[in-house]
Structure formats: C-alpha cells, structure tokens
Short mmCIF file of C-alpha atoms in Angstrom, two decimals:
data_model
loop_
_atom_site.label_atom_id
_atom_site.label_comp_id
_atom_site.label_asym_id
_atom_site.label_seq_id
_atom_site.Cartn_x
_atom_site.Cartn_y
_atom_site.Cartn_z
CA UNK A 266 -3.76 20.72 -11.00
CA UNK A 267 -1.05 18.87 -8.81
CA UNK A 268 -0.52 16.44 -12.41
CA UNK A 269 2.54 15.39 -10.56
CA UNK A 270 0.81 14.36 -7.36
CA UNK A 271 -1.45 12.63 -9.52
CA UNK A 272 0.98 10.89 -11.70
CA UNK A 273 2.80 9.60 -8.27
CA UNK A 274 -0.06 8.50 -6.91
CA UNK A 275 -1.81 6.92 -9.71
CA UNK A 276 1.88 4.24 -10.33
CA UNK A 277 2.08 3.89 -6.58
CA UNK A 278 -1.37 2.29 -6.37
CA UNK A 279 -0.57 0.51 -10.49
CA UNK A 280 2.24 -1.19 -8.98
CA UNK A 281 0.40 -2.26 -5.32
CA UNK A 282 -2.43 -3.38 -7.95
CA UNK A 283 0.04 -5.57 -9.43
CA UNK A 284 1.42 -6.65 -5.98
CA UNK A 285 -2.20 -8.21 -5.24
CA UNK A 286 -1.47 -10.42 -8.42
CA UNK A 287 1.67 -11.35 -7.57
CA UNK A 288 0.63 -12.08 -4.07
CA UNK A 289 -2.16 -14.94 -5.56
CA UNK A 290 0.25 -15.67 -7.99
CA UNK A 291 2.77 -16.07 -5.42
CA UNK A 292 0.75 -19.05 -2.92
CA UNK A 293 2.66 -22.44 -3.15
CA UNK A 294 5.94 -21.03 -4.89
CA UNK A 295 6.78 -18.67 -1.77
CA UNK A 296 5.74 -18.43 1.64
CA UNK A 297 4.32 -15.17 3.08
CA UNK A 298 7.30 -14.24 5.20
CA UNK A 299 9.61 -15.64 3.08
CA UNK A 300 8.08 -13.31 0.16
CA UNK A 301 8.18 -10.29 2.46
CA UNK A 302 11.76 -11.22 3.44
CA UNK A 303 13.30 -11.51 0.26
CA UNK A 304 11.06 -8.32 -1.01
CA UNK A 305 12.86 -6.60 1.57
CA UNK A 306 16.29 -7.59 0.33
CA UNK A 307 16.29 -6.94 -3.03
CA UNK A 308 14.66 -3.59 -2.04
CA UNK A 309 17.31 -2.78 0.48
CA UNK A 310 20.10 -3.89 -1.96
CA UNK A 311 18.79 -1.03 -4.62
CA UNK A 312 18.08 2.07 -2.78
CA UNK A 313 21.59 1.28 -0.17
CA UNK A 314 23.50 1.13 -3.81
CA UNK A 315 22.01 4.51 -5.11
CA UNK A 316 21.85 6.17 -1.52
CA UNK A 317 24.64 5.96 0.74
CA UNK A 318 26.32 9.42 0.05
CA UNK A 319 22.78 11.06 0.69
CA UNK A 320 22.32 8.96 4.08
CA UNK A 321 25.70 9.89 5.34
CA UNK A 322 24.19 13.64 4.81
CA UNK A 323 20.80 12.78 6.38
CA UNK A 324 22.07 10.96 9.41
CA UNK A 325 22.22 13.64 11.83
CA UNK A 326 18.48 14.25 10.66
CA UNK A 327 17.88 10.56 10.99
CA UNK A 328 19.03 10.28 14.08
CA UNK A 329 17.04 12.60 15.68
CA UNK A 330 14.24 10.99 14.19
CA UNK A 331 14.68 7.33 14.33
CA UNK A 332 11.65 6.54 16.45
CA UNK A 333 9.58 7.69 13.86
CA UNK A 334 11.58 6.17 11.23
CA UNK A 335 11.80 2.45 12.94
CA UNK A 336 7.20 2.99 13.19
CA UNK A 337 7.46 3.77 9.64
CA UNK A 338 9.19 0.82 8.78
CA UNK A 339 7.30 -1.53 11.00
CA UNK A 340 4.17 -0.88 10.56
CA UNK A 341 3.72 0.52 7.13
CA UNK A 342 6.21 -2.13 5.41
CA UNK A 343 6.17 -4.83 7.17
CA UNK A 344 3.41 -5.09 9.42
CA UNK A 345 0.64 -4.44 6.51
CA UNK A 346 2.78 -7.16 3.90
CA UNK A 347 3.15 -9.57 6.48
CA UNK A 348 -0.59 -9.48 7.07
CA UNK A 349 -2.01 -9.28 3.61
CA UNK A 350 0.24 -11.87 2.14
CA UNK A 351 -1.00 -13.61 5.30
CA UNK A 352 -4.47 -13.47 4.74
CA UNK A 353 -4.98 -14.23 1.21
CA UNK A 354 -4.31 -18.08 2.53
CA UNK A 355 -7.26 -17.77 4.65
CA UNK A 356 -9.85 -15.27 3.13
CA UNK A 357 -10.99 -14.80 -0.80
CA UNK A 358 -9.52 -11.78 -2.84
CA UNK A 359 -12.94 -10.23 -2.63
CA UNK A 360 -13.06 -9.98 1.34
CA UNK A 361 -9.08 -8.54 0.83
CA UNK A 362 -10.28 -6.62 -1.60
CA UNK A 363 -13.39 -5.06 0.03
CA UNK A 364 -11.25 -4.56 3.50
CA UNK A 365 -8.33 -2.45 1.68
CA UNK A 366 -10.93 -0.10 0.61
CA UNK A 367 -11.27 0.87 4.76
CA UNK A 368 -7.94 2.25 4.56
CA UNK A 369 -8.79 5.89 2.96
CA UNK A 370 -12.06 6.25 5.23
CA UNK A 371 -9.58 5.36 8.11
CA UNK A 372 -7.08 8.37 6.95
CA UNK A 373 -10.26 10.60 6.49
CA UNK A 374 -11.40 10.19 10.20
CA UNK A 375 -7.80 10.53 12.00
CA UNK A 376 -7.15 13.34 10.35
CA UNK A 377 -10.53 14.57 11.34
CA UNK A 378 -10.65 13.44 14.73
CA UNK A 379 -6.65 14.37 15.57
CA UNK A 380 -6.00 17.31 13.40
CA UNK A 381 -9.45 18.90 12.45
CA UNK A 382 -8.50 18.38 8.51
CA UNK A 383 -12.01 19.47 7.08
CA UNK A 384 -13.73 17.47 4.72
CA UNK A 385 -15.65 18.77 1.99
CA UNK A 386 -19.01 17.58 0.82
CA UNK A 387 -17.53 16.76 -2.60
CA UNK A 388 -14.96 14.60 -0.79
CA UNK A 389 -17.43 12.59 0.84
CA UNK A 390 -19.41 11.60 -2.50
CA UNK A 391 -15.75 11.22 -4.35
CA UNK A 392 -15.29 9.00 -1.49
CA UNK A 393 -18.94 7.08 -1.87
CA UNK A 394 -18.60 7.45 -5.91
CA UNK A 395 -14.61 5.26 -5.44
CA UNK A 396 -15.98 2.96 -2.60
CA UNK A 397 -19.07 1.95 -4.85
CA UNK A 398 -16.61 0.87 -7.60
CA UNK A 399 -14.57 -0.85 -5.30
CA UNK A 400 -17.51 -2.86 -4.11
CA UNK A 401 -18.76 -3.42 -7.88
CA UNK A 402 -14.82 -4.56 -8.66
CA UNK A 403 -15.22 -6.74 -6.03
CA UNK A 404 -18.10 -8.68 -6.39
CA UNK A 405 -18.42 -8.87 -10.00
CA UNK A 406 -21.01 -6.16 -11.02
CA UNK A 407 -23.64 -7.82 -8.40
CA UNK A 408 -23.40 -5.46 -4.90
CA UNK A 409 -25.79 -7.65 -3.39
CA UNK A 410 -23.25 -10.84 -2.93
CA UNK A 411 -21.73 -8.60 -0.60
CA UNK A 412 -24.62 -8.93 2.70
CA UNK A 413 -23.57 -12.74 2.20
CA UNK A 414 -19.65 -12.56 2.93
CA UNK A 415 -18.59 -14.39 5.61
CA UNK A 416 -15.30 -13.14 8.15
CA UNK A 417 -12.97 -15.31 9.12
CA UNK A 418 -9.19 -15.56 10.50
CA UNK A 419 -8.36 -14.07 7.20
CA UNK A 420 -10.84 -10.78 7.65
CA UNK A 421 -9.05 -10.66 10.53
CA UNK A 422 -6.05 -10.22 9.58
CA UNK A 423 -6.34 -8.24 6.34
CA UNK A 424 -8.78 -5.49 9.06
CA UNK A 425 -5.62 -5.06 11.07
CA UNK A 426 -3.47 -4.59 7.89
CA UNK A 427 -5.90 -1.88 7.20
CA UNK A 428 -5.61 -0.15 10.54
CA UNK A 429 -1.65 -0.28 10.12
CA UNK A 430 -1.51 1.35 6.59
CA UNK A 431 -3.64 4.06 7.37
CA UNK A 432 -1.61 5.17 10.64
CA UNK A 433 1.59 4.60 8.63
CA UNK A 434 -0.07 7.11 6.01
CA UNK A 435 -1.07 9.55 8.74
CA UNK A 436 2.75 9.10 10.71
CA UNK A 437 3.77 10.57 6.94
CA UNK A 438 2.58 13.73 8.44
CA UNK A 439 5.97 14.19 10.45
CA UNK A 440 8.69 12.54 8.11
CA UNK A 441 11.93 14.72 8.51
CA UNK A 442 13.27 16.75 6.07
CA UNK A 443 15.50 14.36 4.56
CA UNK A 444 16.01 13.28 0.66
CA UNK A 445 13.85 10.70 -1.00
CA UNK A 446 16.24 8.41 -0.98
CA UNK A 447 17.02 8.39 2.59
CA UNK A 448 13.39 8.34 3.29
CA UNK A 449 12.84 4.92 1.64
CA UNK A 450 16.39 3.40 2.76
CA UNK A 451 16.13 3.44 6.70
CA UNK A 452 12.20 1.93 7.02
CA UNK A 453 13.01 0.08 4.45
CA UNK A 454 16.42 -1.86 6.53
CA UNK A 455 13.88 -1.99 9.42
CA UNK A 456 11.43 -3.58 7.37
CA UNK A 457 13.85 -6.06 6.83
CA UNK A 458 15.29 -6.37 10.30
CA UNK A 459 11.65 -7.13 11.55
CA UNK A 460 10.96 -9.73 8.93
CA UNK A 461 13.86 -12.10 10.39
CA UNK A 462 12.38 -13.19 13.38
CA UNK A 463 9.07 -13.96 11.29
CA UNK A 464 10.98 -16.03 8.85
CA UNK A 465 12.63 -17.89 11.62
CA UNK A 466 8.90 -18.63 13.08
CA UNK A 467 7.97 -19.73 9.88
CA UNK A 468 10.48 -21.89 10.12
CA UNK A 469 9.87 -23.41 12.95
CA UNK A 470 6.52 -24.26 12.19
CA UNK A 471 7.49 -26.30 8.84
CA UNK A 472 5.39 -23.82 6.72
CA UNK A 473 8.53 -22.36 5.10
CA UNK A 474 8.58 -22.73 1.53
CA UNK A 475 11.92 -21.71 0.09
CA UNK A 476 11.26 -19.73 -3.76
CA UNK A 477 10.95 -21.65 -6.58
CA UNK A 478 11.61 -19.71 -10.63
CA UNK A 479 8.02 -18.29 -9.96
CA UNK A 480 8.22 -17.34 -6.45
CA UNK A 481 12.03 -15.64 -7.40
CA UNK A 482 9.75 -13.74 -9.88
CA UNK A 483 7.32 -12.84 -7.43
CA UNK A 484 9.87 -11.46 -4.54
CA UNK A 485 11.61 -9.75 -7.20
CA UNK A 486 8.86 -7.84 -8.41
CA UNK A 487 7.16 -6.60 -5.10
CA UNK A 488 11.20 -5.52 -3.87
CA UNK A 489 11.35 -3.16 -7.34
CA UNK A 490 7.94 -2.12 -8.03
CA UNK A 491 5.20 -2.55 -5.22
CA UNK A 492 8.31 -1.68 -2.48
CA UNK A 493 10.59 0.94 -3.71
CA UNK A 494 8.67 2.65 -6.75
CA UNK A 495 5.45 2.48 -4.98
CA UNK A 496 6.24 3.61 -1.59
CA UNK A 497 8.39 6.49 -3.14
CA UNK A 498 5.53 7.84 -5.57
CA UNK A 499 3.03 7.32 -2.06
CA UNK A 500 5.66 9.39 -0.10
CA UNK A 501 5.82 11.89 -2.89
CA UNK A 502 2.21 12.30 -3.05
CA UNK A 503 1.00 12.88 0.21
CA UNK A 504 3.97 15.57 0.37
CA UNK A 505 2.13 17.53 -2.04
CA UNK A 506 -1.26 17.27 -1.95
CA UNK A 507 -1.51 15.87 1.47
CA UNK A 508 -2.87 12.37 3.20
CA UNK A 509 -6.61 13.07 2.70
CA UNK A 510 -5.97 13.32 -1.09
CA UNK A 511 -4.10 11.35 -1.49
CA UNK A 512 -5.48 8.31 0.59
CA UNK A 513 -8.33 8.49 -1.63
CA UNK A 514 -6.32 7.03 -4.28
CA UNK A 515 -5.79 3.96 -2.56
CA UNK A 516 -9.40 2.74 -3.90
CA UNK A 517 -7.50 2.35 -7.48
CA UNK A 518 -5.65 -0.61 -6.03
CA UNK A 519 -8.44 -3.08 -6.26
CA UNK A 520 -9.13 -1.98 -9.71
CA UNK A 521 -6.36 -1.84 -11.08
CA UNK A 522 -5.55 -5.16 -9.65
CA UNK A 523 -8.82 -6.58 -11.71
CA UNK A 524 -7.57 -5.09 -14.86
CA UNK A 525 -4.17 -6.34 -13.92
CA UNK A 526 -5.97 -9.68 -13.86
CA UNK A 527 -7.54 -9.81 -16.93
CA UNK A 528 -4.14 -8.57 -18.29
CA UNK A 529 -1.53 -11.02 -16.72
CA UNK A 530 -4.03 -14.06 -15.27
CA UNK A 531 -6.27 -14.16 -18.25
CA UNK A 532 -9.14 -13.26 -16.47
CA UNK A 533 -12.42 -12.52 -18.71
CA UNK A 534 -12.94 -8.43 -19.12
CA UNK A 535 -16.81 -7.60 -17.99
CA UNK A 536 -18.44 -4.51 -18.29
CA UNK A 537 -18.51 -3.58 -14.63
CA UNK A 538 -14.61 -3.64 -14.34
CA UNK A 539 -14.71 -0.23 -17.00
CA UNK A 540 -17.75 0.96 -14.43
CA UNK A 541 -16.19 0.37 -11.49
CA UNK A 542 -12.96 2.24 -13.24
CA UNK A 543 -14.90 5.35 -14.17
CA UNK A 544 -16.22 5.60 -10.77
CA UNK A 545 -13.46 5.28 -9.08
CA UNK A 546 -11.45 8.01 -11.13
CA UNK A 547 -14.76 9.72 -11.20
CA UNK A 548 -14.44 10.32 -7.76
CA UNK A 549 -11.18 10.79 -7.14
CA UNK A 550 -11.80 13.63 -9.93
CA UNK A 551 -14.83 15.27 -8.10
CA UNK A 552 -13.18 15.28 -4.42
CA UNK A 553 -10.13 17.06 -6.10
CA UNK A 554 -12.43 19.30 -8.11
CA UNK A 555 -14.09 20.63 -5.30
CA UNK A 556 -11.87 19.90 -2.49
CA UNK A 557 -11.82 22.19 1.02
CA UNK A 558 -9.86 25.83 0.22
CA UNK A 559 -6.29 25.12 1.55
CA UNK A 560 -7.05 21.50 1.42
#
C-alpha cells in the first residue's frame, strides 16, 4: 500500500498548500526575494545544525556529484520560489493555481518521452479525475470562468516555475546515495547562495521591502515547513513509489491551499471545495489502484 509514501507525500504538498497562503499573506510585509532569501536561511541554519557529522560522511559522495546537486538546488528551490512568489504580484491565485497543476502532466510526459515509464489507463483518468478538481478549486465550482482567463507577465512566470519543478522532480531520478539529511543540506546552501545576487537586484531597483512581525512570520514558516519538511517528505516519496506517483500528488496543493484558506484567511467553505477534494484524492486513489505492474 506504500502508506508511508503516501503519508510523505500527502504533508509535503499540506505544507506547499500552506506556502501559497503565506505567499498572499506575505505581499507588502516581505518582498519576493527577500522572502526566498530569508526562507533559505532559517532553512540552512536547521538542517547544517542537525547534519554536519552526516555531511562530513557524504562528502566524498557529494563531491562526485555536485553538478547534480548545485541543478537541484537551483532550479527546484530557488528558481520555482523565486518565480511563484514573483508572480502572485502580477497574476490572480486562480491563474497560479491552474498553472501548478501542469507540473504532474509535465513529469508524466518526460518520463515518457526520456525513459519509456508506461502509463496506465487508470493513471490517465486519476490524472483527468485530480486536474478536474483542481480546475473546480480554482474557479469556484463554475469550470466555465476558465475559457475567459487572461495571461499575462505573471502566467509567464508562474509557466516557467512549472517547467523548473517538474525537471527538478525528474533530476530526483539520479540523487546519490547519500542520507536525508545531506540530501536537503547542500541544494539547500545553493539555494541560498543563488538567492544573493537576486536580493541585491532587488535592491537596486528600490523594490526591497525589509520583513516586518508578519513578513518574519511568513519567512519563518516557508524555511521550516514548505522548505525543509516538505522537500524532505517530496524526496522521500518519489524514492519509493517513484516520480510518476508521486507527481500526481502535486494536484493536492491547490486544494489544500483552499481549505487552508478557509482555515487561516477566513475564507467562506462552498460545496465544491469538498468536490474538488474527493476528486482529487479520488484520483490519486484510482491511478495507485490500478497503476502499471512494476510501476
């Protein structure tokens, strides 16, 4: 039943569904690469303190893989923050929300198209079944608002974002055999070292807006839960049930950053936030019912 696959995967995408909060929540206390910068700090500070014994052990693993480890940290932590923190100053949450929903479709055709990963017809409608709840989630129970949307700067942004996530999750594929630990700490310092120079732009431009209590809050709670708890229980995931799978569980984000909504914002409970819910799980549930043998 892969319950512990499951369990990962369902509090990585909990706490990124909280990270969409705190990124609207965020917008006039923080500024984008300010937040990411700071996220990255308090992220590094707890995994260096709990890991350095194990990364004097992993180094000569590390070093032979630091190529990887540097894309890893790039593109999957900084790159995709960078841009979605980004966007939400141009675009609505529904266009964000909509766009992160390319990200498991991406994974299914890489692997596909690279690798020759089968996909099962149960897969596909688990796929359909998640993406319909998705678009219900975001456009509050009426699909049809969705031909109207608009792109914009923002779209832009948030469609690269999507691009980078999905190769981080397929790069995942060739992580070294190092501990946990390890595995978070080095992309993690490079997620960090790549965030300076964007801070200093920011800078530069006057757009820098130095945390206030509420911003504090918000870089706080994306370098704990949507950095180092997520991205571990993500890593852990696709390790045992693979990137297919597990990419799949990505469309929970949205919806859990509705109910997150309701929950933390105030936002009003309708009946197509439970639908949406059921579908999505309902899909996830099929495509691991009756997934591809070996798959």
């Amino acid at each position: 039943m892969h319950l512990r696959a499951y369990f990962f995967l369902i509090l990585a995408t909990l706490s990124w569904g909280g990270n969409a909060v705190v990124g609207k929540l965020a917008i006039g206390h923080i500024s984008p690469m300010m937040l990411t910068m700071w996220r990255w700090i308090f992220a590094c500070a707890i995994i260096f303190a709990i890991s350095i014994p194990q990364l004097k052990k992993d180094w000569p693993v590390v070093k032979n893989h630091l190529p990887l480890m540097v894309f890893l940290g790039a593109i999957g932590y900084t790159l995709f923050n960078v841009l979605l923190y980004s966007a939400v100053h141009y675009t609505t949450a529904i266009n964000v929300t909509i766009e992160q929903a390319g990200i498991p479709f991406l994974i299914f055709l890489a692997n596909f198209l690279l690798f020759r990963i089968r996909i099962s017809l149960a897969q596909v409608l688990g796929f359909s079944l998640t993406l319909i709840g998705v678009g219900l989630t975001a456009s509050h129970g009426d699909l049809a608002t969705l031909l109207s949307l608009s792109v914009n700067f923002g779209d832009g942004l948030m469609l690269i974002a999507v691009v980078a996530y999905a190769a981080y999750t397929i790069a995942l594929r060739w992580r070294p055999p190092v501990d946990w630990r390890t595995m978070m700490a080095i992309p993690a310092l490079v997620a960090l070292l790549c965030t300076l120079p964007l801070v200093t732009w920011e800078w530069t431009r006057g757009a820098m807006i130095w945390p206030d209590a509420p911003g504090w809050a918000a870089a706080l709670y994306t370098g704990l839960f949507a950095s180092l708890i997520a991205q571990i229980s993500y890593i852990q995931g696709i390790e045992q049930i693979g990137a297919n799978r597990a990419g799949l569980f990505i469309n929970l984000v949205p919806v859990f950053g509705t109910l997150l909504s309701v929950l933390i914002i105030g936002e009003e409970l309708y009946t197509f936030h439970i639908v949406a819910l059921v579908l999505a799980l309902g899909g996830i549930a099929i495509a691991e019912r009756w997934k591809p043998q070996g798959g």
